[in-house]
Amino acid sequence: MNTTLRTAATTSDSPDAASAAYASAAYASAADASADAPGTTAAQARGAELEELIRRNPRRFRVLTGDRPTGRLHLGHYFGTLHNRVRLQGLGAEMFVIIADYQVLTDRDVADDLTGHVEELVLDYLAIGVDPSRSTIFTHSAVPALNQLLLPFLSLVSVGELHRNPTVKEEIAHSRQSSVSGLMFTYPVHQAADILFCKADLVPVGRDQLPHLEITRTIARRFNDRYSGDGPLFPEPEALLSPAPLLLGTDGTKMSKSRGNAIALAADADETARLIKGAKTDSRRHITYDPAGRPEVSSLLLLAALCQDRTPQQVADDIGPAGAAALKRTVTEAVNEYLAPIRSRRVQLAQDRSHLRRTLREGNERARAVADATLTEVRAAMNSHY
Ligand code: ATP
Ligand code: MG
């Protein structure tokens, strides 16, 4: 069995082997049906080149990525982006992890139990292996200079560009709000500030984030063209997709904290079994890996494959005529076995809440220093340094 992915997820050593395994897995997934969203095929093709650059010199990368504190992290996060974060951290890339607390308000009136959700996120990060001595974990709202970048950045995009964003359209369709807030339309620009405040050049994300990355790249380019005569102030960051750029939830749509279709990393083994048992499949008995024709079955196969370091095709071949019930048993066992050490670490870490708050305080302090320095440069470039 190829154990490199597993090892990288928990201990982050064996960088070369892990990189190579992940690179080839990402490359293989370029043939998936998941390569049908705008920009996905290009991002996956570029992924193979990026993996080669990472393999050669991981330390040259500065990585920013993050999550909304809207609930516990799930398997879509894990295989879409978290695994890549821990891997890049282990390889020595500089890592910033943002808890996007202002963006909670994009699709709800009030951020309920925000403090609780933020702490749960920090717990998830620490449990999967994000190491605060090597990675900066911080919240939006604690870094004023980051948020100030939103103003000049908003001037660099048109209303038409904001309206065209397919991810924002999809999120509006799933939102429970009766009207759409200005924050919903502008949050991709806010994300540009999240990424550019620390001049990140690599962003490990799921597929839904590709349109936002494109806006960030546009903003960086336009800012540089308009204001930085002495060479570019901002890099044009690139998305790093994983082999699971869009893991489906139990209802067959994108696994998402807000849709009630997620399997949380922190769920216990019984809850996991119950959720997977209820997952949508299709009416064909023989299990085959066919992402375009059988998205729900294929996403379950991919999930088992990622947990067991096999290919989805191998998992499908093993199950074949045994049908959906056998598939679900395989997935349940694979997920529960894979997550067991993460879950027990999480239980231990949860006993010391003050450690979580201290981690965040220190991360916020580091992020503030970086953001202040960038804002100073931005104001100088814009001639607004008085
Ligand atoms: P919410 O429903 O509150 O928006 P979410 O589940 O969509 O939550 P986010 O915090 O919006 O999670 O996303 C954080 C990161 O996880 C992003 O990089 C996103 O692309 C990635 N991600 C989220 N869901 C999935 C998924 N199902 N498959 C792959 N990546 C995912
Ligand atoms: Mg989301």
CSV table of C-alpha atoms and ligand atoms in Angstrom, one decimal:
chain,number,residue,atom,x,y,z
A,1,MET,CA,0.0,0.0,0.0
A,2,ASN,CA,1.2,3.5,-0.8
A,3,THR,CA,1.3,5.2,2.6
A,4,THR,CA,2.6,8.6,1.6
A,5,LEU,CA,-0.6,10.5,1.6
A,6,ARG,CA,-1.5,9.1,5.0
A,7,THR,CA,1.8,10.0,6.5
A,8,ALA,CA,1.7,13.5,5.1
A,9,ALA,CA,-1.7,14.1,6.6
A,10,THR,CA,-0.7,13.4,10.1
A,11,THR,CA,3.0,14.0,10.5
A,12,SER,CA,4.0,16.1,7.5
A,13,ASP,CA,7.4,14.4,7.0
A,14,SER,CA,8.7,12.6,4.0
A,15,PRO,CA,8.1,15.7,1.9
A,16,ASP,CA,9.4,14.5,-1.4
A,17,ALA,CA,7.5,11.3,-1.5
A,18,ALA,CA,4.3,13.0,-0.3
A,19,SER,CA,4.6,15.7,-2.9
A,20,ALA,CA,5.1,13.2,-5.7
A,21,ALA,CA,2.2,11.1,-4.6
A,22,TYR,CA,-0.1,14.1,-4.3
A,23,ALA,CA,1.1,15.5,-7.6
A,24,SER,CA,0.3,12.4,-9.5
A,25,ALA,CA,-3.1,12.0,-7.7
A,26,ALA,CA,-4.0,15.6,-8.6
A,27,TYR,CA,-2.9,15.0,-12.2
A,28,ALA,CA,-5.0,11.9,-12.5
A,29,SER,CA,-8.0,13.7,-11.3
A,30,ALA,CA,-7.8,16.1,-14.2
A,31,ALA,CA,-9.7,13.5,-16.2
A,32,ASP,CA,-12.6,13.6,-13.8
A,33,ALA,CA,-16.0,15.0,-14.5
A,34,SER,CA,-15.2,17.5,-11.8
A,35,ALA,CA,-13.1,19.3,-14.4
A,36,ASP,CA,-16.1,20.9,-15.9
A,37,ALA,CA,-16.4,24.1,-14.0
A,38,PRO,CA,-14.9,27.3,-15.5
A,39,GLY,CA,-11.2,27.3,-15.0
A,40,THR,CA,-11.0,23.9,-13.4
A,41,THR,CA,-9.3,22.1,-16.3
A,42,ALA,CA,-6.7,24.9,-16.6
A,43,ALA,CA,-6.1,24.9,-12.8
A,44,GLN,CA,-5.7,21.1,-12.7
A,45,ALA,CA,-3.2,21.2,-15.6
A,46,ARG,CA,-1.3,24.0,-13.9
A,47,GLY,CA,-1.4,21.9,-10.7
A,48,ALA,CA,1.0,19.4,-12.1
A,49,GLU,CA,3.5,22.2,-12.9
A,50,LEU,CA,2.9,23.8,-9.5
A,51,GLU,CA,3.6,20.4,-7.8
A,52,GLU,CA,6.9,20.2,-9.6
A,53,LEU,CA,7.8,23.8,-8.4
A,54,ILE,CA,6.8,22.8,-4.9
A,55,ARG,CA,8.9,19.7,-5.1
A,56,ARG,CA,11.9,21.7,-6.1
A,57,ASN,CA,11.7,24.5,-3.7
A,58,PRO,CA,8.7,24.5,-1.3
A,59,ARG,CA,10.2,27.3,0.8
A,60,ARG,CA,9.7,29.9,-1.9
A,61,PHE,CA,5.9,29.7,-1.5
A,62,ARG,CA,3.8,31.8,0.8
A,63,VAL,CA,0.4,30.2,1.3
A,64,LEU,CA,-2.9,31.7,2.4
A,65,THR,CA,-6.1,29.8,2.8
A,66,GLY,CA,-9.0,29.7,5.2
A,67,ASP,CA,-12.5,28.9,6.1
A,68,ARG,CA,-15.7,30.6,7.3
A,69,PRO,CA,-16.5,30.0,11.0
A,70,THR,CA,-20.0,28.7,10.1
A,71,GLY,CA,-19.6,25.2,11.7
A,72,ARG,CA,-17.3,22.3,12.1
A,73,LEU,CA,-15.0,21.4,9.3
A,74,HIS,CA,-15.9,18.4,7.2
A,75,LEU,CA,-14.4,15.8,4.8
A,76,GLY,CA,-14.9,18.2,1.8
A,77,HIS,CA,-12.6,20.7,3.6
A,78,TYR,CA,-10.2,18.0,4.5
A,79,PHE,CA,-9.6,16.5,1.1
A,80,GLY,CA,-10.3,19.7,-0.7
A,81,THR,CA,-7.8,21.9,1.1
A,82,LEU,CA,-6.8,21.0,4.7
A,83,HIS,CA,-4.7,18.1,3.6
A,84,ASN,CA,-2.8,20.3,1.2
A,85,ARG,CA,-2.2,22.9,4.0
A,86,VAL,CA,-0.6,20.4,6.3
A,87,ARG,CA,1.5,19.0,3.5
A,88,LEU,CA,2.8,22.4,2.4
A,89,GLN,CA,3.5,23.4,6.1
A,90,GLY,CA,5.4,20.1,6.4
A,91,LEU,CA,7.4,21.0,3.3
A,92,GLY,CA,8.4,24.3,4.8
A,93,ALA,CA,6.2,26.8,2.9
A,94,GLU,CA,5.2,29.8,4.9
A,95,MET,CA,1.5,29.4,5.9
A,96,PHE,CA,-1.3,31.8,6.8
A,97,VAL,CA,-4.7,30.3,7.8
A,98,ILE,CA,-7.5,32.8,7.9
A,99,ILE,CA,-10.7,32.3,9.8
A,100,ALA,CA,-13.0,34.5,7.7
A,101,ASP,CA,-15.4,35.8,10.4
A,102,TYR,CA,-16.7,38.8,8.6
A,103,GLN,CA,-17.7,36.6,5.7
A,104,VAL,CA,-20.1,34.7,7.9
A,105,LEU,CA,-22.4,37.6,7.3
A,106,THR,CA,-22.5,37.2,3.5
A,107,ASP,CA,-25.5,34.8,3.7
A,108,ARG,CA,-27.0,35.2,7.2
A,109,ASP,CA,-28.2,38.2,9.3
A,110,VAL,CA,-26.3,37.5,12.4
A,111,ALA,CA,-23.2,35.4,13.1
A,112,ASP,CA,-24.7,33.0,15.7
A,113,ASP,CA,-22.2,31.6,18.3
A,114,LEU,CA,-19.3,33.1,16.5
A,115,THR,CA,-16.8,32.6,19.3
A,116,GLY,CA,-17.8,28.9,19.6
A,117,HIS,CA,-17.4,28.3,15.8
A,118,VAL,CA,-14.1,30.1,15.7
A,119,GLU,CA,-12.8,27.9,18.6
A,120,GLU,CA,-14.1,24.8,16.9
A,121,LEU,CA,-12.2,25.8,13.7
A,122,VAL,CA,-8.9,26.3,15.6
A,123,LEU,CA,-9.5,22.9,17.2
A,124,ASP,CA,-10.0,21.3,13.8
A,125,TYR,CA,-6.8,22.9,12.5
A,126,LEU,CA,-4.7,21.8,15.4
A,127,ALA,CA,-6.2,18.3,15.3
A,128,ILE,CA,-5.3,17.8,11.7
A,129,GLY,CA,-1.7,19.0,12.2
A,130,VAL,CA,-1.6,22.7,11.5
A,131,ASP,CA,1.2,23.8,13.8
A,132,PRO,CA,0.9,27.4,15.2
A,133,SER,CA,4.7,27.6,15.6
A,134,ARG,CA,5.0,27.2,11.8
A,135,SER,CA,1.7,28.6,10.6
A,136,THR,CA,-0.2,31.8,11.4
A,137,ILE,CA,-3.9,31.2,12.3
A,138,PHE,CA,-5.8,34.5,12.6
A,139,THR,CA,-9.3,36.1,12.2
A,140,HIS,CA,-10.3,38.8,9.7
A,141,SER,CA,-11.9,41.1,12.3
A,142,ALA,CA,-8.7,41.3,14.3
A,143,VAL,CA,-6.5,42.7,11.5
A,144,PRO,CA,-7.7,46.2,10.6
A,145,ALA,CA,-5.1,46.9,7.9
A,146,LEU,CA,-6.2,43.8,6.0
A,147,ASN,CA,-9.7,45.1,5.9
A,148,GLN,CA,-8.6,48.5,4.8
A,149,LEU,CA,-7.2,47.0,1.6
A,150,LEU,CA,-10.8,46.3,0.6
A,151,LEU,CA,-11.4,50.0,-0.3
A,152,PRO,CA,-8.7,50.5,-3.0
A,153,PHE,CA,-9.3,46.9,-4.3
A,154,LEU,CA,-13.1,47.6,-4.8
A,155,SER,CA,-12.1,50.4,-7.1
A,156,LEU,CA,-10.3,48.0,-9.3
A,157,VAL,CA,-13.2,45.8,-10.3
A,158,SER,CA,-16.5,46.6,-12.1
A,159,VAL,CA,-20.0,45.8,-10.8
A,160,GLY,CA,-20.4,43.7,-13.9
A,161,GLU,CA,-17.4,41.5,-13.0
A,162,LEU,CA,-18.9,41.0,-9.5
A,163,HIS,CA,-22.3,40.1,-10.9
A,164,ARG,CA,-20.8,37.5,-13.2
A,165,ASN,CA,-19.1,35.4,-10.4
A,166,PRO,CA,-20.7,31.9,-10.7
A,167,THR,CA,-19.8,30.9,-7.1
A,168,VAL,CA,-21.5,33.9,-5.7
A,169,LYS,CA,-24.6,33.2,-7.9
A,170,GLU,CA,-24.7,29.6,-6.6
A,171,GLU,CA,-24.3,30.7,-3.0
A,172,ILE,CA,-27.2,33.2,-3.4
A,173,ALA,CA,-29.3,30.4,-4.8
A,174,HIS,CA,-28.6,28.3,-1.6
A,175,SER,CA,-28.9,31.2,0.8
A,176,ARG,CA,-31.8,31.4,3.2
A,177,GLN,CA,-31.9,35.2,3.1
A,178,SER,CA,-34.8,37.0,1.4
A,179,SER,CA,-32.5,39.7,-0.1
A,180,VAL,CA,-28.9,39.7,-1.2
A,181,SER,CA,-26.5,41.9,0.8
A,182,GLY,CA,-23.7,44.1,-0.6
A,183,LEU,CA,-21.3,42.0,1.4
A,184,MET,CA,-22.3,38.9,-0.6
A,185,PHE,CA,-21.4,40.6,-3.9
A,186,THR,CA,-18.2,42.1,-2.6
A,187,TYR,CA,-16.8,39.2,-0.6
A,188,PRO,CA,-14.6,37.9,-3.4
A,189,VAL,CA,-12.8,41.3,-3.3
A,190,HIS,CA,-12.5,40.9,0.5
A,191,GLN,CA,-10.9,37.6,-0.2
A,192,ALA,CA,-8.4,39.3,-2.5
A,193,ALA,CA,-7.5,41.4,0.5
A,194,ASP,CA,-7.1,38.2,2.6
A,195,ILE,CA,-4.7,36.7,0.1
A,196,LEU,CA,-2.8,39.8,-0.9
A,197,PHE,CA,-2.3,41.4,2.6
A,198,CYS,CA,0.4,38.8,3.1
A,199,LYS,CA,1.5,38.6,-0.6
A,200,ALA,CA,0.6,35.0,-0.8
A,201,ASP,CA,1.4,33.3,-4.1
A,202,LEU,CA,-0.3,29.9,-3.5
A,203,VAL,CA,-3.8,29.2,-2.4
A,204,PRO,CA,-4.9,25.6,-1.7
A,205,VAL,CA,-8.6,25.6,-2.2
A,206,GLY,CA,-11.7,23.7,-3.5
A,207,ARG,CA,-13.1,24.2,-6.9
A,208,ASP,CA,-15.7,26.8,-5.8
A,209,GLN,CA,-12.9,29.2,-5.1
A,210,LEU,CA,-11.5,29.4,-8.6
A,211,PRO,CA,-13.6,32.4,-9.7
A,212,HIS,CA,-12.5,34.2,-6.6
A,213,LEU,CA,-8.9,33.5,-7.3
A,214,GLU,CA,-9.3,34.9,-10.7
A,215,ILE,CA,-10.7,38.2,-9.2
A,216,THR,CA,-7.7,38.3,-6.8
A,217,ARG,CA,-5.3,37.9,-9.8
A,218,THR,CA,-7.1,40.6,-11.7
A,219,ILE,CA,-6.9,43.0,-8.7
A,220,ALA,CA,-3.2,42.3,-8.1
A,221,ARG,CA,-2.5,42.9,-11.8
A,222,ARG,CA,-4.5,46.1,-12.0
A,223,PHE,CA,-3.1,47.4,-8.8
A,224,ASN,CA,0.5,46.8,-10.0
A,225,ASP,CA,-0.3,48.4,-13.4
A,226,ARG,CA,-1.9,51.4,-11.9
A,227,TYR,CA,0.2,52.1,-8.9
A,228,SER,CA,3.5,50.3,-8.7
A,229,GLY,CA,5.9,51.8,-11.1
A,230,ASP,CA,8.9,50.3,-9.3
A,231,GLY,CA,7.9,46.7,-10.1
A,232,PRO,CA,4.9,44.7,-8.9
A,233,LEU,CA,3.9,45.1,-5.3
A,234,PHE,CA,1.6,42.1,-5.3
A,235,PRO,CA,2.1,38.6,-6.7
A,236,GLU,CA,-0.6,37.0,-8.9
A,237,PRO,CA,-1.5,34.1,-6.6
A,238,GLU,CA,-2.3,30.7,-8.0
A,239,ALA,CA,-4.9,28.2,-6.9
A,240,LEU,CA,-3.7,24.7,-5.8
A,241,LEU,CA,-6.5,22.1,-6.3
A,242,SER,CA,-6.4,18.8,-4.6
A,243,PRO,CA,-7.5,15.4,-6.0
A,244,ALA,CA,-10.9,16.1,-4.5
A,245,PRO,CA,-11.7,19.7,-5.7
A,246,LEU,CA,-15.4,19.1,-5.1
A,247,LEU,CA,-16.4,16.4,-2.7
A,248,LEU,CA,-20.2,15.8,-2.7
A,249,GLY,CA,-22.3,15.7,0.4
A,250,THR,CA,-24.8,13.1,1.4
A,251,ASP,CA,-27.5,14.7,-0.8
A,252,GLY,CA,-25.3,14.7,-3.9
A,253,THR,CA,-24.5,18.4,-3.9
A,254,LYS,CA,-21.3,20.1,-2.8
A,255,MET,CA,-20.5,19.1,0.7
A,256,SER,CA,-21.0,22.3,2.7
A,257,LYS,CA,-21.3,23.3,6.3
A,258,SER,CA,-24.5,25.3,5.5
A,259,ARG,CA,-26.4,22.6,3.6
A,260,GLY,CA,-26.8,19.9,6.3
A,261,ASN,CA,-25.1,17.4,4.0
A,262,ALA,CA,-21.7,17.2,5.6
A,263,ILE,CA,-19.7,14.6,7.5
A,264,ALA,CA,-17.8,16.6,10.1
A,265,LEU,CA,-14.2,15.6,11.0
A,266,ALA,CA,-15.3,15.7,14.6
A,267,ALA,CA,-18.3,13.4,14.1
A,268,ASP,CA,-18.0,10.1,16.0
A,269,ALA,CA,-17.9,6.7,14.3
A,270,ASP,CA,-21.6,6.0,14.7
A,271,GLU,CA,-22.7,9.4,13.4
A,272,THR,CA,-20.4,8.9,10.4
A,273,ALA,CA,-21.9,5.5,9.7
A,274,ARG,CA,-25.4,6.9,9.9
A,275,LEU,CA,-24.7,9.8,7.6
A,276,ILE,CA,-22.9,7.6,5.0
A,277,LYS,CA,-25.8,5.1,5.2
A,278,GLY,CA,-28.2,7.8,4.2
A,279,ALA,CA,-26.0,9.2,1.4
A,280,LYS,CA,-27.6,9.5,-2.1
A,281,THR,CA,-26.5,6.9,-4.6
A,282,ASP,CA,-28.2,5.7,-7.8
A,283,SER,CA,-30.4,2.8,-8.9
A,284,ARG,CA,-27.6,0.8,-10.7
A,285,ARG,CA,-26.4,-2.1,-8.6
A,286,HIS,CA,-23.0,-2.8,-10.1
A,287,ILE,CA,-20.5,-0.2,-8.6
A,288,THR,CA,-18.4,1.6,-11.2
A,289,TYR,CA,-16.2,4.7,-11.1
A,290,ASP,CA,-17.8,7.1,-13.6
A,291,PRO,CA,-17.6,10.7,-12.3
A,292,ALA,CA,-19.6,12.1,-15.2
A,293,GLY,CA,-22.4,9.5,-15.3
A,294,ARG,CA,-22.5,8.5,-11.6
A,295,PRO,CA,-21.4,11.6,-9.6
A,296,GLU,CA,-22.7,10.4,-6.2
A,297,VAL,CA,-21.3,6.9,-6.3
A,298,SER,CA,-18.0,8.2,-7.7
A,299,SER,CA,-17.6,10.8,-5.0
A,300,LEU,CA,-18.1,8.0,-2.4
A,301,LEU,CA,-15.5,5.9,-4.2
A,302,LEU,CA,-13.1,8.9,-4.3
A,303,LEU,CA,-13.6,9.4,-0.5
A,304,ALA,CA,-12.8,5.8,0.3
A,305,ALA,CA,-9.8,5.9,-2.1
A,306,LEU,CA,-8.3,9.0,-0.5
A,307,CYS,CA,-8.6,7.5,3.0
A,308,GLN,CA,-7.0,4.2,1.9
A,309,ASP,CA,-4.4,5.6,-0.6
A,310,ARG,CA,-5.9,3.7,-3.5
A,311,THR,CA,-7.4,4.8,-6.7
A,312,PRO,CA,-11.2,5.1,-6.9
A,313,GLN,CA,-11.1,2.6,-9.8
A,314,GLN,CA,-9.5,0.0,-7.5
A,315,VAL,CA,-12.1,0.5,-4.8
A,316,ALA,CA,-14.9,0.2,-7.4
A,317,ASP,CA,-13.4,-3.0,-8.8
A,318,ASP,CA,-13.3,-4.6,-5.3
A,319,ILE,CA,-16.9,-3.8,-4.7
A,320,GLY,CA,-18.4,-4.3,-8.2
A,321,PRO,CA,-21.5,-6.5,-7.9
A,322,ALA,CA,-21.9,-6.1,-4.1
A,323,GLY,CA,-23.7,-2.9,-4.7
A,324,ALA,CA,-24.4,0.4,-2.8
A,325,ALA,CA,-24.7,-1.1,0.7
A,326,ALA,CA,-21.2,-2.6,0.4
A,327,LEU,CA,-19.9,0.6,-1.0
A,328,LYS,CA,-21.2,2.5,2.0
A,329,ARG,CA,-19.7,0.0,4.4
A,330,THR,CA,-16.3,0.3,2.7
A,331,VAL,CA,-16.5,4.1,2.9
A,332,THR,CA,-17.6,4.2,6.5
A,333,GLU,CA,-14.7,1.9,7.6
A,334,ALA,CA,-12.2,3.8,5.5
A,335,VAL,CA,-13.3,7.2,6.9
A,336,ASN,CA,-13.5,6.1,10.5
A,337,GLU,CA,-10.1,4.5,10.4
A,338,TYR,CA,-8.5,7.5,8.7
A,339,LEU,CA,-10.1,10.0,11.1
A,340,ALA,CA,-9.5,8.0,14.3
A,341,PRO,CA,-6.2,9.6,15.2
A,342,ILE,CA,-7.4,13.1,14.2
A,343,ARG,CA,-10.6,12.7,16.3
A,344,SER,CA,-8.7,11.5,19.4
A,345,ARG,CA,-6.3,14.4,19.2
A,346,ARG,CA,-9.2,16.7,18.9
A,347,VAL,CA,-10.8,15.4,22.1
A,348,GLN,CA,-7.5,15.9,23.9
A,349,LEU,CA,-7.0,19.4,22.6
A,350,ALA,CA,-10.6,20.4,23.4
A,351,GLN,CA,-9.8,20.1,27.1
A,352,ASP,CA,-7.7,23.3,27.1
A,353,ARG,CA,-9.7,26.1,25.6
A,354,SER,CA,-7.2,28.7,26.8
A,355,HIS,CA,-4.6,27.2,24.5
A,356,LEU,CA,-7.0,27.8,21.6
A,357,ARG,CA,-7.5,31.4,22.5
A,358,ARG,CA,-3.8,31.9,23.0
A,359,THR,CA,-3.1,30.4,19.6
A,360,LEU,CA,-5.5,32.9,18.0
A,361,ARG,CA,-4.2,35.9,19.9
A,362,GLU,CA,-0.6,35.1,18.8
A,363,GLY,CA,-1.7,34.5,15.2
A,364,ASN,CA,-3.6,37.7,15.1
A,365,GLU,CA,-0.6,39.6,16.4
A,366,ARG,CA,1.6,38.2,13.7
A,367,ALA,CA,-1.0,38.8,11.0
A,368,ARG,CA,-1.4,42.5,12.1
A,369,ALA,CA,2.3,43.1,11.7
A,370,VAL,CA,2.3,41.7,8.2
A,371,ALA,CA,-0.9,43.6,7.2
A,372,ASP,CA,0.5,46.9,8.6
A,373,ALA,CA,3.6,46.6,6.6
A,374,THR,CA,1.7,45.9,3.4
A,375,LEU,CA,-0.7,48.7,4.0
A,376,THR,CA,2.2,51.1,4.4
A,377,GLU,CA,3.5,50.0,1.0
A,378,VAL,CA,0.1,50.3,-0.6
A,379,ARG,CA,-0.4,53.8,0.8
A,380,ALA,CA,3.0,54.9,-0.4
A,381,ALA,CA,2.3,53.5,-3.9
A,382,MET,CA,-1.0,55.3,-4.0
A,383,ASN,CA,0.5,58.6,-2.8
A,384,SER,CA,-1.6,58.6,0.3
A,385,HIS,CA,1.2,58.5,2.9
A,386,TYR,CA,1.0,61.8,4.8
B,1,ATP,P1,-20.3,27.4,4.0
B,1,ATP,O1,-21.4,26.5,3.6
B,1,ATP,O2,-20.5,28.0,5.3
B,1,ATP,O3,-19.9,28.3,2.9
B,1,ATP,P2,-18.3,25.5,3.2
B,1,ATP,O4,-18.5,24.1,3.6
B,1,ATP,O5,-18.6,25.9,1.8
B,1,ATP,O6,-19.1,26.4,4.3
B,1,ATP,P3,-16.0,27.3,3.3
B,1,ATP,O7,-15.6,27.8,4.6
B,1,ATP,O8,-16.8,28.2,2.4
B,1,ATP,O9,-16.8,25.9,3.5
B,1,ATP,O10,-14.8,26.8,2.4
B,1,ATP,C1,-13.5,26.7,2.9
B,1,ATP,C2,-12.5,26.0,2.0
B,1,ATP,O11,-12.9,24.6,1.8
B,1,ATP,C3,-12.5,26.5,0.5
B,1,ATP,O12,-11.2,26.5,0.0
B,1,ATP,C4,-13.4,25.6,-0.2
B,1,ATP,O13,-13.1,25.6,-1.6
B,1,ATP,C5,-13.1,24.3,0.5
B,1,ATP,N1,-14.3,23.4,0.4
B,1,ATP,C6,-15.4,23.5,1.0
B,1,ATP,N2,-16.3,22.5,0.7
B,1,ATP,C7,-15.6,21.7,-0.2
B,1,ATP,C8,-16.0,20.5,-0.9
B,1,ATP,N3,-17.2,20.0,-0.7
B,1,ATP,N4,-15.0,19.9,-1.6
B,1,ATP,C9,-13.8,20.5,-1.8
B,1,ATP,N5,-13.4,21.6,-1.2
B,1,ATP,C10,-14.3,22.2,-0.4
B,2,MG,MG,-18.5,28.1,1.3
